[in-house]
mmCIF file of C-alpha atoms and ligand atoms in Angstrom:
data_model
loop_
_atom_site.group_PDB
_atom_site.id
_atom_site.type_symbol
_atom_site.label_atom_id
_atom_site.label_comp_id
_atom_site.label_asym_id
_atom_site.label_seq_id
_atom_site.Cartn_x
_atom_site.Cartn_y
_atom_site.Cartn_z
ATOM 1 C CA UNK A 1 108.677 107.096 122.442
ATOM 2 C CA UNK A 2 106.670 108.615 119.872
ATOM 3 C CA UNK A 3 103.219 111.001 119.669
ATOM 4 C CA UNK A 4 99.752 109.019 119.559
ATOM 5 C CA UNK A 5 98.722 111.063 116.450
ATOM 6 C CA UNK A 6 102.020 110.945 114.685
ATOM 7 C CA UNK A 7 102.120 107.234 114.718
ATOM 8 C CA UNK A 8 98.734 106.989 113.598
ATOM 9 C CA UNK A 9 98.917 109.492 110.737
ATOM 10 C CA UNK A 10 102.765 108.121 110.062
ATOM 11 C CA UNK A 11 100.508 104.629 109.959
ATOM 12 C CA UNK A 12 98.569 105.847 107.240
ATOM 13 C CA UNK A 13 95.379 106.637 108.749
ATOM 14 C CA UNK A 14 95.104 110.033 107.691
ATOM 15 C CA UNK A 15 96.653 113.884 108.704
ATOM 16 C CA UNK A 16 96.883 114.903 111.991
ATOM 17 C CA UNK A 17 93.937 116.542 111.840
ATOM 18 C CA UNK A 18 91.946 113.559 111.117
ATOM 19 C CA UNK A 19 93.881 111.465 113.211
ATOM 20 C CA UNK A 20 92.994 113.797 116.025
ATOM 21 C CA UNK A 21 89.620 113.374 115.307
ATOM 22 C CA UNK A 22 89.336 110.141 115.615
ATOM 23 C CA UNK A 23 90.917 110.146 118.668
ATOM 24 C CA UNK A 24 88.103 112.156 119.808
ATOM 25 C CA UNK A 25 85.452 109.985 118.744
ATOM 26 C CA UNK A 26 87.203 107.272 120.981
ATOM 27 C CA UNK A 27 88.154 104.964 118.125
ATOM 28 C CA UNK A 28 91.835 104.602 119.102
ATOM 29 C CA UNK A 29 93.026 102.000 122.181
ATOM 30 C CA UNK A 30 96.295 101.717 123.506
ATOM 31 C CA UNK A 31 96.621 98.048 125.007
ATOM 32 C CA UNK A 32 92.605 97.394 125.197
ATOM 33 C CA UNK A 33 92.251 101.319 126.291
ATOM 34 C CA UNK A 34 90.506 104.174 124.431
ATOM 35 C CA UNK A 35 93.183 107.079 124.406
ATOM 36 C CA UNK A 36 91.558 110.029 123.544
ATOM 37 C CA UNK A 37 94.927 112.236 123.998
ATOM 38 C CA UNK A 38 96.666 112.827 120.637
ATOM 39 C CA UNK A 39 100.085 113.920 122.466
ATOM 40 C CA UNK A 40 99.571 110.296 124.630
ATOM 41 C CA UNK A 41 103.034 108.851 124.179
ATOM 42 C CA UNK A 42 103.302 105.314 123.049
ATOM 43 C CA UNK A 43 106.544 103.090 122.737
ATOM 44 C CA UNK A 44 106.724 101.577 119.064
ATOM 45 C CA UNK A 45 107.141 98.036 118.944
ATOM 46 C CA UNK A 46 105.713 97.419 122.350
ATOM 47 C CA UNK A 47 102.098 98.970 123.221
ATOM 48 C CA UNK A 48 99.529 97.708 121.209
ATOM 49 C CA UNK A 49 97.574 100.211 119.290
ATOM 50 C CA UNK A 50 94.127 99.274 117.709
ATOM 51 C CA UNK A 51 91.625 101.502 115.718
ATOM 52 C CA UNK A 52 88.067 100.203 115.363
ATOM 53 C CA UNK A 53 89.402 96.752 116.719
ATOM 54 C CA UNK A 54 91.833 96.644 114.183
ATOM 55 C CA UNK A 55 95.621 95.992 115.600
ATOM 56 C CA UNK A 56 97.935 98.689 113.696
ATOM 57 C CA UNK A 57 101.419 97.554 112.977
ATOM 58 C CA UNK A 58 104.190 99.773 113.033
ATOM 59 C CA UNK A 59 106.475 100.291 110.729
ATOM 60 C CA UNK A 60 109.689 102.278 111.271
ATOM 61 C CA UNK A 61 110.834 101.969 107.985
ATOM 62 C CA UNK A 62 108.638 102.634 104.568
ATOM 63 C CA UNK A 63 109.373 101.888 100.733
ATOM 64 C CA UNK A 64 107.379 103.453 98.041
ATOM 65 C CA UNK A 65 107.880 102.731 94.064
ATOM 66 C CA UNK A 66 106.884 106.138 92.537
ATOM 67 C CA UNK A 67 106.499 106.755 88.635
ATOM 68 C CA UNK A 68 107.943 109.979 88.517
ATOM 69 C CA UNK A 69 106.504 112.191 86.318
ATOM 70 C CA UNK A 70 108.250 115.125 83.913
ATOM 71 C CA UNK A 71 108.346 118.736 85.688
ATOM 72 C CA UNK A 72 109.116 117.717 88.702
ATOM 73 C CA UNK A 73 112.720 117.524 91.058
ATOM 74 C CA UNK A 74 114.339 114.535 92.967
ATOM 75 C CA UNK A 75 114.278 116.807 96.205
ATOM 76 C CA UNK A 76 112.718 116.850 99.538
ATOM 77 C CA UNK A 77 112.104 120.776 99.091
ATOM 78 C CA UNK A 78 112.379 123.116 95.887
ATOM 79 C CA UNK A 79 112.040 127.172 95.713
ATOM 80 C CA UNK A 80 111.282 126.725 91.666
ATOM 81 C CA UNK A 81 109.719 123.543 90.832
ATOM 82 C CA UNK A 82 107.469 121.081 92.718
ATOM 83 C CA UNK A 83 109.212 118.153 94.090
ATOM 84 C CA UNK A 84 109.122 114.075 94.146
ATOM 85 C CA UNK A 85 108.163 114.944 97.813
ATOM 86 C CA UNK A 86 105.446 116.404 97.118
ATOM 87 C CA UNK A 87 103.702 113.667 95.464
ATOM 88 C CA UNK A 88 103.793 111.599 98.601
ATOM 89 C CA UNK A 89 102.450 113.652 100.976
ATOM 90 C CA UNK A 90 99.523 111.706 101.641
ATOM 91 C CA UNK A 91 101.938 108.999 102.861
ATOM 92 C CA UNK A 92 101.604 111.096 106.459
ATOM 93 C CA UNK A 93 105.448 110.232 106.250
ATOM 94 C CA UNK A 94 107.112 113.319 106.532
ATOM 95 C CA UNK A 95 110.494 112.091 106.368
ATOM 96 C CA UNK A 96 109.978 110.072 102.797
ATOM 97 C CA UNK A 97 113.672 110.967 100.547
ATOM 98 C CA UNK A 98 114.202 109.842 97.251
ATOM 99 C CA UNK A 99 116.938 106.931 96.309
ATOM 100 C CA UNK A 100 119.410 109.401 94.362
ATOM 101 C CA UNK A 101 117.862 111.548 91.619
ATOM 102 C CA UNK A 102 116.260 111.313 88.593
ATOM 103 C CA UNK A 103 116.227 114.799 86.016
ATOM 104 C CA UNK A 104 113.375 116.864 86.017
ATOM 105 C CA UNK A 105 112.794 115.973 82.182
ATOM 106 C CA UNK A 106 113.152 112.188 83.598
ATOM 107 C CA UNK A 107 110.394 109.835 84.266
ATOM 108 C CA UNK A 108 109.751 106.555 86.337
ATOM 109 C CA UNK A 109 111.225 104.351 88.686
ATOM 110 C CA UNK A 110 112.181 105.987 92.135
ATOM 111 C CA UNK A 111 112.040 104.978 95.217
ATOM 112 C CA UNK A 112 110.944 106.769 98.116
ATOM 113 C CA UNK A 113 112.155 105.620 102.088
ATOM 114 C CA UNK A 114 113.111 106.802 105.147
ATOM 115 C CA UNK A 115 115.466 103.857 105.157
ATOM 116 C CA UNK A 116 118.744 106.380 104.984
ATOM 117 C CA UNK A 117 121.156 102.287 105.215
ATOM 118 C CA UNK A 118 119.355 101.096 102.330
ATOM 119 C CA UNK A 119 119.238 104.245 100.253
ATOM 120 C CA UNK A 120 123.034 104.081 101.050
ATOM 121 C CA UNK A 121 123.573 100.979 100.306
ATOM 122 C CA UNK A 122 121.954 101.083 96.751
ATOM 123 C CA UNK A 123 123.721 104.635 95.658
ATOM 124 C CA UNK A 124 127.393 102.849 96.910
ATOM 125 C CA UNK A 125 129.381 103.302 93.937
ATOM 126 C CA UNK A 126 130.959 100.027 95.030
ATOM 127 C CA UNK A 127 127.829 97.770 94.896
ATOM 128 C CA UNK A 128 127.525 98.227 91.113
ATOM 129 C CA UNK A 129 123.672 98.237 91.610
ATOM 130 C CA UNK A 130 121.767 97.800 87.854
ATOM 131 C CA UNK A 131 119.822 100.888 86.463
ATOM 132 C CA UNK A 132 117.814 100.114 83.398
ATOM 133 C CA UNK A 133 116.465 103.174 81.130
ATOM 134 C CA UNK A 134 114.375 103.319 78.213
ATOM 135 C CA UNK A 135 115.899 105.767 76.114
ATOM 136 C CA UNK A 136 114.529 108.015 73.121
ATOM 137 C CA UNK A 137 117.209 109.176 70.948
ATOM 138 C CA UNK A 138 116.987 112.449 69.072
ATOM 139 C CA UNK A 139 119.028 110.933 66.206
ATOM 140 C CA UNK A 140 118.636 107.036 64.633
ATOM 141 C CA UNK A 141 121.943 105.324 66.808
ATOM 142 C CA UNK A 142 124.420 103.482 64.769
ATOM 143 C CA UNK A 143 125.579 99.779 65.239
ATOM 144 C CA UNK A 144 128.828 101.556 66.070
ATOM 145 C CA UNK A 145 127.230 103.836 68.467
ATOM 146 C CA UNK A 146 125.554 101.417 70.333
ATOM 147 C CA UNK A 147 128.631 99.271 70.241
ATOM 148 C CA UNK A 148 130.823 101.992 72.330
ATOM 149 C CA UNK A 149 127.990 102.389 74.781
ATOM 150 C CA UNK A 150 128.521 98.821 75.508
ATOM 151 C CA UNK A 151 132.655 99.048 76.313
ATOM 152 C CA UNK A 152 132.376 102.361 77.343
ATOM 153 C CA UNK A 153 132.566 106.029 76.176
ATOM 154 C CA UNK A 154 134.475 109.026 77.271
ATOM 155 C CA UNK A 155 132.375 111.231 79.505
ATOM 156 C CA UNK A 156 134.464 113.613 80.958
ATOM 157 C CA UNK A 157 135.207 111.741 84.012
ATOM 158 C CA UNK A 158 138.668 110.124 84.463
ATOM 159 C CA UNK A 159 137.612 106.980 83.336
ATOM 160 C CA UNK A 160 135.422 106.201 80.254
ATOM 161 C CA UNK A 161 131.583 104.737 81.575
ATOM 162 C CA UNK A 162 131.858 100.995 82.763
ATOM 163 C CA UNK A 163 130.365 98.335 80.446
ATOM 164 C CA UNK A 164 126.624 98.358 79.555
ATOM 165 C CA UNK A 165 124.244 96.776 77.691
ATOM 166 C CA UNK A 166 122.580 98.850 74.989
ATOM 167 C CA UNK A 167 119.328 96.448 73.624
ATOM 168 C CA UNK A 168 117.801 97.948 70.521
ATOM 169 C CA UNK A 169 114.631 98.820 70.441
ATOM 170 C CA UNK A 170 114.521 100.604 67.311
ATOM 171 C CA UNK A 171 116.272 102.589 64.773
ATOM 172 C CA UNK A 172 115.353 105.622 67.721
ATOM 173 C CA UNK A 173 115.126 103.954 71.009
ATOM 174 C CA UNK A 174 117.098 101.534 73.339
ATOM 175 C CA UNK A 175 117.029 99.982 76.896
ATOM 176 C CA UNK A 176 120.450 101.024 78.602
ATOM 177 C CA UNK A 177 121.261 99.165 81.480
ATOM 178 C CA UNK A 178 124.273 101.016 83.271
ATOM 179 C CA UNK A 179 125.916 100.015 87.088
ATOM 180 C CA UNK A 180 127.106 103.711 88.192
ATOM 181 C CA UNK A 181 124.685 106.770 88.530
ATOM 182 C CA UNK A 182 126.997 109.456 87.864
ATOM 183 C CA UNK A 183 125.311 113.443 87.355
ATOM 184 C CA UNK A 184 123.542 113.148 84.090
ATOM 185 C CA UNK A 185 125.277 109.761 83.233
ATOM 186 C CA UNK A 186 122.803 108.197 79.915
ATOM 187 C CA UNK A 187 122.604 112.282 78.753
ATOM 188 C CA UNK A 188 126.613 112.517 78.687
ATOM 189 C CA UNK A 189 126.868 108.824 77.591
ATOM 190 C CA UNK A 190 124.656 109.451 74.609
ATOM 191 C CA UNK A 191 126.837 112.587 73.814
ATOM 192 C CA UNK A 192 129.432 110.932 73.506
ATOM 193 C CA UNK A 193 128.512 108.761 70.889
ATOM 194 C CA UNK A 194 126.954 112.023 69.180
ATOM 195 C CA UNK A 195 123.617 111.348 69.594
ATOM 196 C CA UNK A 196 121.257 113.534 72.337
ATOM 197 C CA UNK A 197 118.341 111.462 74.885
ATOM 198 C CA UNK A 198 115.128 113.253 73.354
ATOM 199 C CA UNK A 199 113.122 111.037 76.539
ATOM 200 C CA UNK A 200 114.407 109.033 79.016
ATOM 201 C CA UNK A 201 112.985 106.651 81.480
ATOM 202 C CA UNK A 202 114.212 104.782 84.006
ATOM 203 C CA UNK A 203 112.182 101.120 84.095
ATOM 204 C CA UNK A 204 114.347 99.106 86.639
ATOM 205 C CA UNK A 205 116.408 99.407 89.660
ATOM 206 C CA UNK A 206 118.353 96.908 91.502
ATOM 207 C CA UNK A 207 116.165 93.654 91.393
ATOM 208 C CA UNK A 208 112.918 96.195 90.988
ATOM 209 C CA UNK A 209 111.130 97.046 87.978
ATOM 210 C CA UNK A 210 108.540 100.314 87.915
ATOM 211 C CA UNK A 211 104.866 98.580 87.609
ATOM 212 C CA UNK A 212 103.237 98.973 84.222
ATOM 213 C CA UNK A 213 100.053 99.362 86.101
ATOM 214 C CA UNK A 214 101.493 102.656 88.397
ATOM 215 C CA UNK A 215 100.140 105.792 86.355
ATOM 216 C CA UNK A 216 102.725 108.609 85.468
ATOM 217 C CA UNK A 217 102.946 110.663 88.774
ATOM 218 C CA UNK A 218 101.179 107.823 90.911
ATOM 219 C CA UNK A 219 103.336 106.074 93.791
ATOM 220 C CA UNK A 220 102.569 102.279 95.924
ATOM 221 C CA UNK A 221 104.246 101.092 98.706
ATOM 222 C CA UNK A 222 106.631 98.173 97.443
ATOM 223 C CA UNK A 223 105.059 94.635 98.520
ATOM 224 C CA UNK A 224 107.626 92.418 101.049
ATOM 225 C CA UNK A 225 109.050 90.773 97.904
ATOM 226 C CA UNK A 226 109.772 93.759 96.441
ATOM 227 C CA UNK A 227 111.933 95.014 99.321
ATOM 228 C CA UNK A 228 113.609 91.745 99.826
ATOM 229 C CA UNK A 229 114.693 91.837 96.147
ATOM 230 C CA UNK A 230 115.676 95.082 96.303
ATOM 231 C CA UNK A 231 118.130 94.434 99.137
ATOM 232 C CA UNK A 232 119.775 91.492 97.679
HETATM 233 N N1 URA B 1 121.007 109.764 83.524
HETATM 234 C C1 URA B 1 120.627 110.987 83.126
HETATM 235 O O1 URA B 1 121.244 111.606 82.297
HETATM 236 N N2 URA B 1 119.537 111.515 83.694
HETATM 237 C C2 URA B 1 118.782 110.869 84.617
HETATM 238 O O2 URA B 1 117.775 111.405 85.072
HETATM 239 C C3 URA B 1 119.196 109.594 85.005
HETATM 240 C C4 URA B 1 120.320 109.058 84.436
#
């Protein structure tokens, strides 16, 4: 059982206090009836809840692609710096976490849920789940360099990275597609090879790529497609 006004703010239609408002002005039914109570409890999934006419589905899970932008942390809550959560809080989903974590010098594709299986499911070190960056390099990378990124480079761990791809861009700049999403992983795997990321962006995750069209610092919700790719 959930809250009349949470549902409808958690279904997008605004904050509380708007929600509550429009409960006022009798704009809300609950199975043909105006509700006017915003603490009226409904049952998700079985009463039907219209406002202005309009049936309102309900959705207990939510995806969002958001570009993230520089300054900013891959946290629900932050003393210092503003965080990814803060950027959808117009959602009126409260309980939106980010799919692991990007640096706060990172920018691009991550996705938001409350969907704690999937978000599980796609950080699994097992599952070997595709990460594509776009990554600056402070120095030109050599042939050679780019080589060892490819079998694999000593980062401190126990092992050496797994294979990648490294596609040139330019003398300065590759994509870097990599299957684990260890702390800092392209940052120590560039190190390695002597080189330093001077910007890096993630562009792809899993079977989903970051929208051209989505603004630095701008979020969507992820079309049906987009979700069904994702969890294949
Ligand atoms: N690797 C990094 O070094 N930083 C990120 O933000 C993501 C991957």
């Amino acid at each position: 059982m959930l809250r009349l006004d949470k549902f409808l703010s958690g279904a997008n239609l605004g904050s509380r206090s708007q929600v509550k408002e429009y409960l006022k002005q009798g704009l809300v039914r609950v199975n043909g009836e105006v509700v006017r109570k915003p603490e009226y409890k409904i049952e998700e999934g079985k009463d039907r809840v219209s406002f202005r006419e309009k049936e309102i589905i309900y959705k207990k899970y939510v995806y969002y692609m958001l570009n993230k932008p520089q300054g900013v942390v891959s946290a629900t809550r932050d003393r210092m710096h503003g965080t990814v959560s803060d950027l959808l809080k117009d959602t009126g989903y409260g309980d939106l976490f980010p799919v692991g974590r990007l640096d706060r010098d990172t920018e691009g594709l991550l996705i938001m849920t409350n969907d704690g299986g999937l978000a599980h499911d796609l950080l699994s070190p097992k599952k070997h789940v595709k990460k594509v960056y776009y990554v600056e390099t402070a120095r030109p990378l050599s042939e050679e360099g780019r080589k060892a990124l490819e079998k694999g480079v000593d980062i401190g761990e126990e092992k050496p990275s797994l294979p990648a791809k490294a596609e040139r861009i330019s003398d300065t700049s590759i994509y870097l597609t990599i299957t684990e999403g260890k702390y800092h992983q392209v940052k120590r795997m560039l190190h390695a090879v002597e080189n330093e990321v001077a910007y890096l962006k993630r562009t792809a995750m899993g079977g989903l790529f970051l929208d051209e069209n989505l603004p630095c610092g701008s979020y969507r919700e992820l079309t049906e497609e987009e979700v069904r790719k994702m969890r294949e």
